[in-house]
Short mmCIF file of C-alpha atoms and ligand atoms in Angstrom, two decimals:
data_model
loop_
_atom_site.label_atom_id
_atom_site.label_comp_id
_atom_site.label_asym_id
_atom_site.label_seq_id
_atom_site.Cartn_x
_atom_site.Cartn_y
_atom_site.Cartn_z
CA UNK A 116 123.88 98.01 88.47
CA UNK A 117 122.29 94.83 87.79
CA UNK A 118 121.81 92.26 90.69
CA UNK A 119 124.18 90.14 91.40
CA UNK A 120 122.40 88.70 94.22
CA UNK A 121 118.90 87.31 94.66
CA UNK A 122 116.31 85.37 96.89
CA UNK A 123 113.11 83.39 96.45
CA UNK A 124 110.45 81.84 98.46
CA UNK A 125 107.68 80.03 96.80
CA UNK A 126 105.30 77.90 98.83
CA UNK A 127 103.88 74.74 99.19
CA UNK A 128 100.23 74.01 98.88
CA UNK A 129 96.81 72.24 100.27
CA UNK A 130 93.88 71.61 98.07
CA UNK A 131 90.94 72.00 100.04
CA UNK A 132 88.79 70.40 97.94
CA UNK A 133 88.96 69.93 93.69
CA UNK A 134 90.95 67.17 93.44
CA UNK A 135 92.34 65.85 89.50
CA UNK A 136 89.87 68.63 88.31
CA UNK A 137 92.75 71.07 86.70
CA UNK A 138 93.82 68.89 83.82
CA UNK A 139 89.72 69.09 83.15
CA UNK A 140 89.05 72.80 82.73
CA UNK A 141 86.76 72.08 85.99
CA UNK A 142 87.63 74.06 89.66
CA UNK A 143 89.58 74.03 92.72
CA UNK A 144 89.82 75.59 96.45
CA UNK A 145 93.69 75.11 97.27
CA UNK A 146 95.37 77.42 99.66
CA UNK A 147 99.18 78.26 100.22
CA UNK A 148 100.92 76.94 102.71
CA UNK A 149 103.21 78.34 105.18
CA UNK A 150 106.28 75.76 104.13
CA UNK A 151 108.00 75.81 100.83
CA UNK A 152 111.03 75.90 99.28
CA UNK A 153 113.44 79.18 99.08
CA UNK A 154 116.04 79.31 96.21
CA UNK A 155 119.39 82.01 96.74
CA UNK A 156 120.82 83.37 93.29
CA UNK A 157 123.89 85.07 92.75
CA UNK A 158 125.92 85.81 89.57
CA UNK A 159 128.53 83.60 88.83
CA UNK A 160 131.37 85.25 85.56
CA UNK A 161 131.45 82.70 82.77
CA UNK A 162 134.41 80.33 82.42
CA UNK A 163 136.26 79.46 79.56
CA UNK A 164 133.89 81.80 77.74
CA UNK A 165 130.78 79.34 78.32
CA UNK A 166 128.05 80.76 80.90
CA UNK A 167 127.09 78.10 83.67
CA UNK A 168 124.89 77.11 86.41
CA UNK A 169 125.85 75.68 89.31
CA UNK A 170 123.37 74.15 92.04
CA UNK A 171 123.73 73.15 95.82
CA UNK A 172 120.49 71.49 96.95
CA UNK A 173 121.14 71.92 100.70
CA UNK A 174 118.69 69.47 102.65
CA UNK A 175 120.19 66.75 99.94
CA UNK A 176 123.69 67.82 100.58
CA UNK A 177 124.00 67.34 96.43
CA UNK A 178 125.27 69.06 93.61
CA UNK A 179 124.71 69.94 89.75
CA UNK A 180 126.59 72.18 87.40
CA UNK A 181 125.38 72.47 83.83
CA UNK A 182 125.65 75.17 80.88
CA UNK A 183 122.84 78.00 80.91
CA UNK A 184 121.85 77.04 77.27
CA UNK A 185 120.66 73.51 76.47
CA UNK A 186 121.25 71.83 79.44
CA UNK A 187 121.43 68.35 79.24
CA UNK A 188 118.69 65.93 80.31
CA UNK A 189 119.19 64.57 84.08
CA UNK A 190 116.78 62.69 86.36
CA UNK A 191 115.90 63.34 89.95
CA UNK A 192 115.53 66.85 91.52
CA UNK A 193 117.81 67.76 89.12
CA UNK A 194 115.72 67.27 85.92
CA UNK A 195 113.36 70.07 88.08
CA UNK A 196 116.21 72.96 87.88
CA UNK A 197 117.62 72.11 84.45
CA UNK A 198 114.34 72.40 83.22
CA UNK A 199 113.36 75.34 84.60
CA UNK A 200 116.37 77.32 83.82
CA UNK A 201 115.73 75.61 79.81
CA UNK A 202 112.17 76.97 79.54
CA UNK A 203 113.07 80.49 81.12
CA UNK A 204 115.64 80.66 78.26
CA UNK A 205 113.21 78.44 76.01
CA UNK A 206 110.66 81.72 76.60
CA UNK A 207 113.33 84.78 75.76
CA UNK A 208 114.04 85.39 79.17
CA UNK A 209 117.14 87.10 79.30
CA UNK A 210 119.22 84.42 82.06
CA UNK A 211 123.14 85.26 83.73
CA UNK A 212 125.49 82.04 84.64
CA UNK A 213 124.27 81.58 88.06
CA UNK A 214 125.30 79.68 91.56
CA UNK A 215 122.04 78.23 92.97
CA UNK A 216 121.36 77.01 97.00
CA UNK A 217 117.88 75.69 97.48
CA UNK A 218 116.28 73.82 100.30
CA UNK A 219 112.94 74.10 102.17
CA UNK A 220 110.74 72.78 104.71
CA UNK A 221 107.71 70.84 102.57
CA UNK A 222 108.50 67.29 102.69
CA UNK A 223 109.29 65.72 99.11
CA UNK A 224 106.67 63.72 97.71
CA UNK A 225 104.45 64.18 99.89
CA UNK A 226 101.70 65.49 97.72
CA UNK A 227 102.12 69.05 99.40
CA UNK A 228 103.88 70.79 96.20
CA UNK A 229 107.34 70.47 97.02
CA UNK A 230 108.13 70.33 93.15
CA UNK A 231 106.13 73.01 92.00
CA UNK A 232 107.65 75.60 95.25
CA UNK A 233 111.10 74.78 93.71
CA UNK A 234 110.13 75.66 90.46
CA UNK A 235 108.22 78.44 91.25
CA UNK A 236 111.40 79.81 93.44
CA UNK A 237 113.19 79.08 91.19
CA UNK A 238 111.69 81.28 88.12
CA UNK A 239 111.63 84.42 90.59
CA UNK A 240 115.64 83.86 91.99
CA UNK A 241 116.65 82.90 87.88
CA UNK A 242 114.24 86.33 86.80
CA UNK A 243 115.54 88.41 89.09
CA UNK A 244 119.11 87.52 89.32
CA UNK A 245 120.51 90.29 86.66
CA UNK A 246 117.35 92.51 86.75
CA UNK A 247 118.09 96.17 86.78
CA UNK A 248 116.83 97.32 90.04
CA UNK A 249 114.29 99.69 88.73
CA UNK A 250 112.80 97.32 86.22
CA UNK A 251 110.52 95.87 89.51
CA UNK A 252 110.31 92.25 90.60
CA UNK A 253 109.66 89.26 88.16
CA UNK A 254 106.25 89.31 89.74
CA UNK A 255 105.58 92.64 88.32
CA UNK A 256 107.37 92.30 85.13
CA UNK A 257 105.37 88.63 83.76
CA UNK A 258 102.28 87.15 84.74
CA UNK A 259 101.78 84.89 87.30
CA UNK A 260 99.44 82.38 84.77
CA UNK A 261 102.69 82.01 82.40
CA UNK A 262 104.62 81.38 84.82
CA UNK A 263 102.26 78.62 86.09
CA UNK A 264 102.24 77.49 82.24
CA UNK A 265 106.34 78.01 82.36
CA UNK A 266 106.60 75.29 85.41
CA UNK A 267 104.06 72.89 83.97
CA UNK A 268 106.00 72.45 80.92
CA UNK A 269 109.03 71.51 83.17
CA UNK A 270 107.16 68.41 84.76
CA UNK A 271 105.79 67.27 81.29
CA UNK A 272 108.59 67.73 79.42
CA UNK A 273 111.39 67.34 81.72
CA UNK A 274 110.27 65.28 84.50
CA UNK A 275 107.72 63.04 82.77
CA UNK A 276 104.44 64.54 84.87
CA UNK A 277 101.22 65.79 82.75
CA UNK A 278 100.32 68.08 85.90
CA UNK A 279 97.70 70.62 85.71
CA UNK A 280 98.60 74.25 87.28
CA UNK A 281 96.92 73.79 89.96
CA UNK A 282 100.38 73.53 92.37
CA UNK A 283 102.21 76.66 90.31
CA UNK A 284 98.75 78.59 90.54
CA UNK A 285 98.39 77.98 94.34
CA UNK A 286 102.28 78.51 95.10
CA UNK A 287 101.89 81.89 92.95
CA UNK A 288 98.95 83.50 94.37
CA UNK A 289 98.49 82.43 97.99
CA UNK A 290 97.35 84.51 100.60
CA UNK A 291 97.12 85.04 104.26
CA UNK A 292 93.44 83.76 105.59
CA UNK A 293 91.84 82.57 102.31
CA UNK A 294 91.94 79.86 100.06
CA UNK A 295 91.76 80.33 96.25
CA UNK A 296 89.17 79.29 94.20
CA UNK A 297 90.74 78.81 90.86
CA UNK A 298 88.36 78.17 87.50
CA UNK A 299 90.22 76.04 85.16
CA UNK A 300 89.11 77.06 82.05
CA UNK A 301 89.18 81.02 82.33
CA UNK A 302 92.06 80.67 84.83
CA UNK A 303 89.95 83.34 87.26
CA UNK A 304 91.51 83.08 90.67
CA UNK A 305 88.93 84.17 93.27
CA UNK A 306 90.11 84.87 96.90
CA UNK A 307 87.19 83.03 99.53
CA UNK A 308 88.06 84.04 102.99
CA UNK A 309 89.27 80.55 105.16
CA UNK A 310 87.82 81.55 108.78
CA UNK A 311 88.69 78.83 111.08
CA UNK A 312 88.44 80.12 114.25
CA UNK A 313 89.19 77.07 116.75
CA UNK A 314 88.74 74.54 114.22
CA UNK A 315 92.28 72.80 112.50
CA UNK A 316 93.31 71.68 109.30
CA UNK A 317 95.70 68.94 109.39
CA UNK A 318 98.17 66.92 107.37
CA UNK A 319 99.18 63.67 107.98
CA UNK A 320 101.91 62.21 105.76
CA UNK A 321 100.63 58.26 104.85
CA UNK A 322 104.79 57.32 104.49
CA UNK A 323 104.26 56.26 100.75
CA UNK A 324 106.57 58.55 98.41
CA UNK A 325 104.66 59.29 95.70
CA UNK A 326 106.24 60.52 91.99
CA UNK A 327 103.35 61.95 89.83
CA UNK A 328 105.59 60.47 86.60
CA UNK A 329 105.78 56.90 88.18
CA UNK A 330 102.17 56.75 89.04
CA UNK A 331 99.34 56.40 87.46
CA UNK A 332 98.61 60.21 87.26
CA UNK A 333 99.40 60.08 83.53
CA UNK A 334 96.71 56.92 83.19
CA UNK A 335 94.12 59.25 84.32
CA UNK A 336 94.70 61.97 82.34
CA UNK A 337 94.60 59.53 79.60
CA UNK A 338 91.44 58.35 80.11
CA UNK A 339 89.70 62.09 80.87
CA UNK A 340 90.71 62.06 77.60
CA UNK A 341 89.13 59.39 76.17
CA UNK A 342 86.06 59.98 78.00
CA UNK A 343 85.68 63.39 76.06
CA UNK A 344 86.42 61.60 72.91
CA UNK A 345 83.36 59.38 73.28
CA UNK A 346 81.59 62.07 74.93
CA UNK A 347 81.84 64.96 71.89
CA UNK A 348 82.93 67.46 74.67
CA UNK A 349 86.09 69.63 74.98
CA UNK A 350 86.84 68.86 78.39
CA UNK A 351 85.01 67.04 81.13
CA UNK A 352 83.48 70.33 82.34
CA UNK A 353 81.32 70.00 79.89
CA UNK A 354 80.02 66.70 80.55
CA UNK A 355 77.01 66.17 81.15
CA UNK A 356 76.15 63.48 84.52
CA UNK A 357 73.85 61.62 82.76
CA UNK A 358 75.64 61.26 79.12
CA UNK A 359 79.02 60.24 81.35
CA UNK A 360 76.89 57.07 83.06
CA UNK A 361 76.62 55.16 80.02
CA UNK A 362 80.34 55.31 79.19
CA UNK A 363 82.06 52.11 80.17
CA UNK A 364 83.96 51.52 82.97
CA UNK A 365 86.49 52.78 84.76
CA UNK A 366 85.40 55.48 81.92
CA UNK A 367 82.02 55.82 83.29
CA UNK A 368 83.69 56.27 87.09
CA UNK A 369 86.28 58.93 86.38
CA UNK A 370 84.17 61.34 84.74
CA UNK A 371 81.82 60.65 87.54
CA UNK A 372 84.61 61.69 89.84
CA UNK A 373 85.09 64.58 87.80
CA UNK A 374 81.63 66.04 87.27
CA UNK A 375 80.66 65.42 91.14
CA UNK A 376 84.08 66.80 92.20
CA UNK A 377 83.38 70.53 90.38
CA UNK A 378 79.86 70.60 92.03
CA UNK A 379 81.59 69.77 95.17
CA UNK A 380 83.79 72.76 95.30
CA UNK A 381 80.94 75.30 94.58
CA UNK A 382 79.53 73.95 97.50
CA UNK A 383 82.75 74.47 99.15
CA UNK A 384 82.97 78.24 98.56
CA UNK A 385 79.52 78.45 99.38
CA UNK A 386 80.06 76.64 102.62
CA UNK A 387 83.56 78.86 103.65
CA UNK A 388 81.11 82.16 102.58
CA UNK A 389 78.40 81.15 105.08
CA UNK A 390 81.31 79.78 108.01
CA UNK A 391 79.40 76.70 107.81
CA UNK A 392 82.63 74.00 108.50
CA UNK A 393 80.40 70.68 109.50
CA UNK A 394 79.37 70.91 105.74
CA UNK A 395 82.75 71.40 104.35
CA UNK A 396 83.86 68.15 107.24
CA UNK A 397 81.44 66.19 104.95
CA UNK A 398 82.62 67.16 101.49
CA UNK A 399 86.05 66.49 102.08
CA UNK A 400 84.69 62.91 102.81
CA UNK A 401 82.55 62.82 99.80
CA UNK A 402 85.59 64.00 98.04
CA UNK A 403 87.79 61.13 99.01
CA UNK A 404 85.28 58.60 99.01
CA UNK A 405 84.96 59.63 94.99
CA UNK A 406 88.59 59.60 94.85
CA UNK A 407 88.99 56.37 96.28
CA UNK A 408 86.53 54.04 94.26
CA UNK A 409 85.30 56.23 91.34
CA UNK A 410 88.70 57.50 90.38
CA UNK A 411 90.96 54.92 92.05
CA UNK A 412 93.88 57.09 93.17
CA UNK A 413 94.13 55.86 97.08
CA UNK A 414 96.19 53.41 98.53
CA UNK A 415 96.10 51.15 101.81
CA UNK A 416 98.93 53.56 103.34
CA UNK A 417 96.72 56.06 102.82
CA UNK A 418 93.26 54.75 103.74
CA UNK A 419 95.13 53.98 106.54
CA UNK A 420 96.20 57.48 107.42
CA UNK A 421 92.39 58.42 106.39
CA UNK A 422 91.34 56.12 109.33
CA UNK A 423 93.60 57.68 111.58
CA UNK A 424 92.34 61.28 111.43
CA UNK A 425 88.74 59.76 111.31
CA UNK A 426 89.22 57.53 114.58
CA UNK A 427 90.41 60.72 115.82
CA UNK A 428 86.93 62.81 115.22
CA UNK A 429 87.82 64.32 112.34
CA UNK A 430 85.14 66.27 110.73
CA UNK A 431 86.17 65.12 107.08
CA UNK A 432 89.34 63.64 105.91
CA UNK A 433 90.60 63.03 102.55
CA UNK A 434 93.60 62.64 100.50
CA UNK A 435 95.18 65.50 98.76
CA UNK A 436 97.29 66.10 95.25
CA UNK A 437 97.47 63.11 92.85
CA UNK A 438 97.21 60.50 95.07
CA UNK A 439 99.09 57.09 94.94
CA UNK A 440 100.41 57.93 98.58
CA UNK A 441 101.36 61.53 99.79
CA UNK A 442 99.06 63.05 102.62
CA UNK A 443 96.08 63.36 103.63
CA UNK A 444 94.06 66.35 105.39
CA UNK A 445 91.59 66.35 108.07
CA UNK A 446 89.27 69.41 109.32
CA UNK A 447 88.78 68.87 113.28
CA UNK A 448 86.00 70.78 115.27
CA UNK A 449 87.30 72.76 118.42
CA UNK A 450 86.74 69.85 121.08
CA UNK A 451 88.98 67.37 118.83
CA UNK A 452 92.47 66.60 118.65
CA UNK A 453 94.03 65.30 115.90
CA UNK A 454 96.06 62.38 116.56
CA UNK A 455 100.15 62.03 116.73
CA UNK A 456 101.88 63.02 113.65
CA UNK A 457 99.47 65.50 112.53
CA UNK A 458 100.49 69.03 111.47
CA UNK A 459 98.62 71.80 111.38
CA UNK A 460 98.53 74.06 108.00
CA UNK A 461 96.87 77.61 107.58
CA UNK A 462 96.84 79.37 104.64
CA UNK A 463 100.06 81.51 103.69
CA UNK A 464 101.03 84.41 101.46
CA UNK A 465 101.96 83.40 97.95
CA UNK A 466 105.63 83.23 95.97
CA UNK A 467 108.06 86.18 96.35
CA UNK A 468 111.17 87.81 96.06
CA UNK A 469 113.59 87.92 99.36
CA UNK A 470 115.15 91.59 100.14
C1 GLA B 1340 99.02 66.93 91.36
C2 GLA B 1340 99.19 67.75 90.09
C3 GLA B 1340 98.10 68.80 89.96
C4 GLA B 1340 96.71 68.20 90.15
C5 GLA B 1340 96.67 67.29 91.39
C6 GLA B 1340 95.37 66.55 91.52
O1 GLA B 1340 99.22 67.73 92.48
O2 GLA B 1340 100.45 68.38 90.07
O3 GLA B 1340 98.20 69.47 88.71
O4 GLA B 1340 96.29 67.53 89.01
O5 GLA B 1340 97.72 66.35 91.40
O6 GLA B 1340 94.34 67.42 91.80
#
């Protein structure tokens, strides 16, 4: 019998450190979060011959309905399910008419991967939903990188975002006590144990909303771009430091961003290797400090929320995901304590399929 009912979780995410380095073949240390978004499937018979989707988004308390096949363009979350459920068919997965509940606990737009968990829950509930039982979960059946590839093409071509995969990639292969060190170009994901012990990684939301389409995320991919063009080089991976200084400016600043950001995570995974967490404290602040005036991505909300955790004794603090608001994450040593507001994250198993 195929199955008429289904469940997904997908996570949320934190980048450690490699920040706007995805969309540049270059490297990243994210981990998966505990929060995330879970997405229940079940079957629903075709009417008047056409098969349809319908959609409850539970925390909104608002609906969708739309036909499986070409579903028509809409804006909001629901451009995010449309266009998932387009590219699974898009891609020759074989989809039912389906009733859809999703909600979760990552806060929207908050630059913790609430988009990417729904989409990633999403493609496991929609893959699974009419599976035959013994053909194994989704997980199993396709790989997790084109499924990455699957959700990226949602926020480019239906919801206006030219992400990278670093959110799909961190959602779909998180794990318990390590972060993930993902390469870019060869798409290599390399577990690197995350030993705390008393120390805490917080998040602290800055208030500003942030949309990735609205921003000026697209700006800087735009002028990676350029910066290659001038430079002769594929990507900015390639760059070389001293070839990207005589670019002009903000040219000049973003591939320094870029270039000092991938060196910054190979120190990273050779700091977590060693337990030495004063050193990663002070590359999370190098890290933002690049982010802020070489690549121009932070905002007074969330300097602001910066200068919290740091009044606070952080170790390091810096912003995470795109920028242009969201939150911000701070590593405090055992005698600290991060200030009001702050949450504490640890890293979390990856995306799955509910029993
Ligand atoms: C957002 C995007 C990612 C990545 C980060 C910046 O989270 O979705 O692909 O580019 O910004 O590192």
């Amino acid at each position: 019998m195929p199955r008429e009912r289904s469940a997904a979780f997908a996570p949320g995410r934190v980048n450690l450190i490699g920040e706007h380095t995805d969309y540049n073949e270059g490297l990243a240390l994210p981990f998966a979060i505990a929060e995330g978004v879970t997405v229940h499937a079940e079957a629903r018979p075709p009417s008047g011959g056409e098969q349809r989707v319908e959609v409850f988004a539970s925390d909104l308390r608002e609906r969708d309905e739309f036909p499986l096949e070409d579903p028509p363009r809409e804006a909001g979350w629901r451009a995010f399910v449309r266009g998932t459920v387009a590219e699974l068919g898009r891609a020759g997965f074989p989809l039912i008419g389906a009733r859809l509940q999703f909600g979760g606990d990552v806060p929207r737009g908050a630059g913790l991967s609430s988009s990417a968990a729904l989409e990633v829950a999403l493609c496991l509930a929609l893959l699974d939903l009419g599976a035959e039982p013994t053909s194994g979960s989704p997980l199993e059946r396709v790989e997790r990188t084109e499924l990455a590839r699957l959700c990226a093409r949602v926020e480019r071509d239906w919801v206006g975002a030219r992400t990278g995969l670093l959110d799909q990639l961190a959602s779909l292969y998180g794990s318990s006590d390590a972060a993930l060190c993902i390469d870019f170009r060869s798409l290599v994901v390399e577990r690197v144990p995350l030993r705390l012990g008393a120390w805490k990684l917080v998040v602290l939301d800055s208030g500003e909303r942030h949309s990735l389409a609205s921003s000026g995320y697209n700006q800087r991919r735009e002028e990676c771009a350029r910066a290659c063009e001038l430079l002769g080089v594929r990507s900015l991976r390639d760059a070389d430091r001293e070839a990207a200084w005589r670019l002009p400016d903000p040219l000049r600043r973003r591939a320094a961003h870029v270039i000092g950001e991938n060196r910054r995570v190979r120190a990273a995974v050779a700091a977590l290797r060693a337990g030495d967490l004063p050193t990663i404290g002070e590359l999370l602040n190098a890290s933002h400090e690049s982010l802020r005036d070489d690549y121009e991505v932070s905002t007074a909300a969330v300097e602001a929320a910066v200068s919290l955790l740091r009044e606070a004794g952080a170790a390091g603090a810096r912003l995470v995901g795109g920028g242009f608001g969201g939150s911000v994450l701070g590593l405090f040593a055992p005698a600290t304590k991060p200030p009001a507001g702050a949450r504490e994250v640890r890293p979390g198993p990856g995306a799955r399929v509910l029993d």
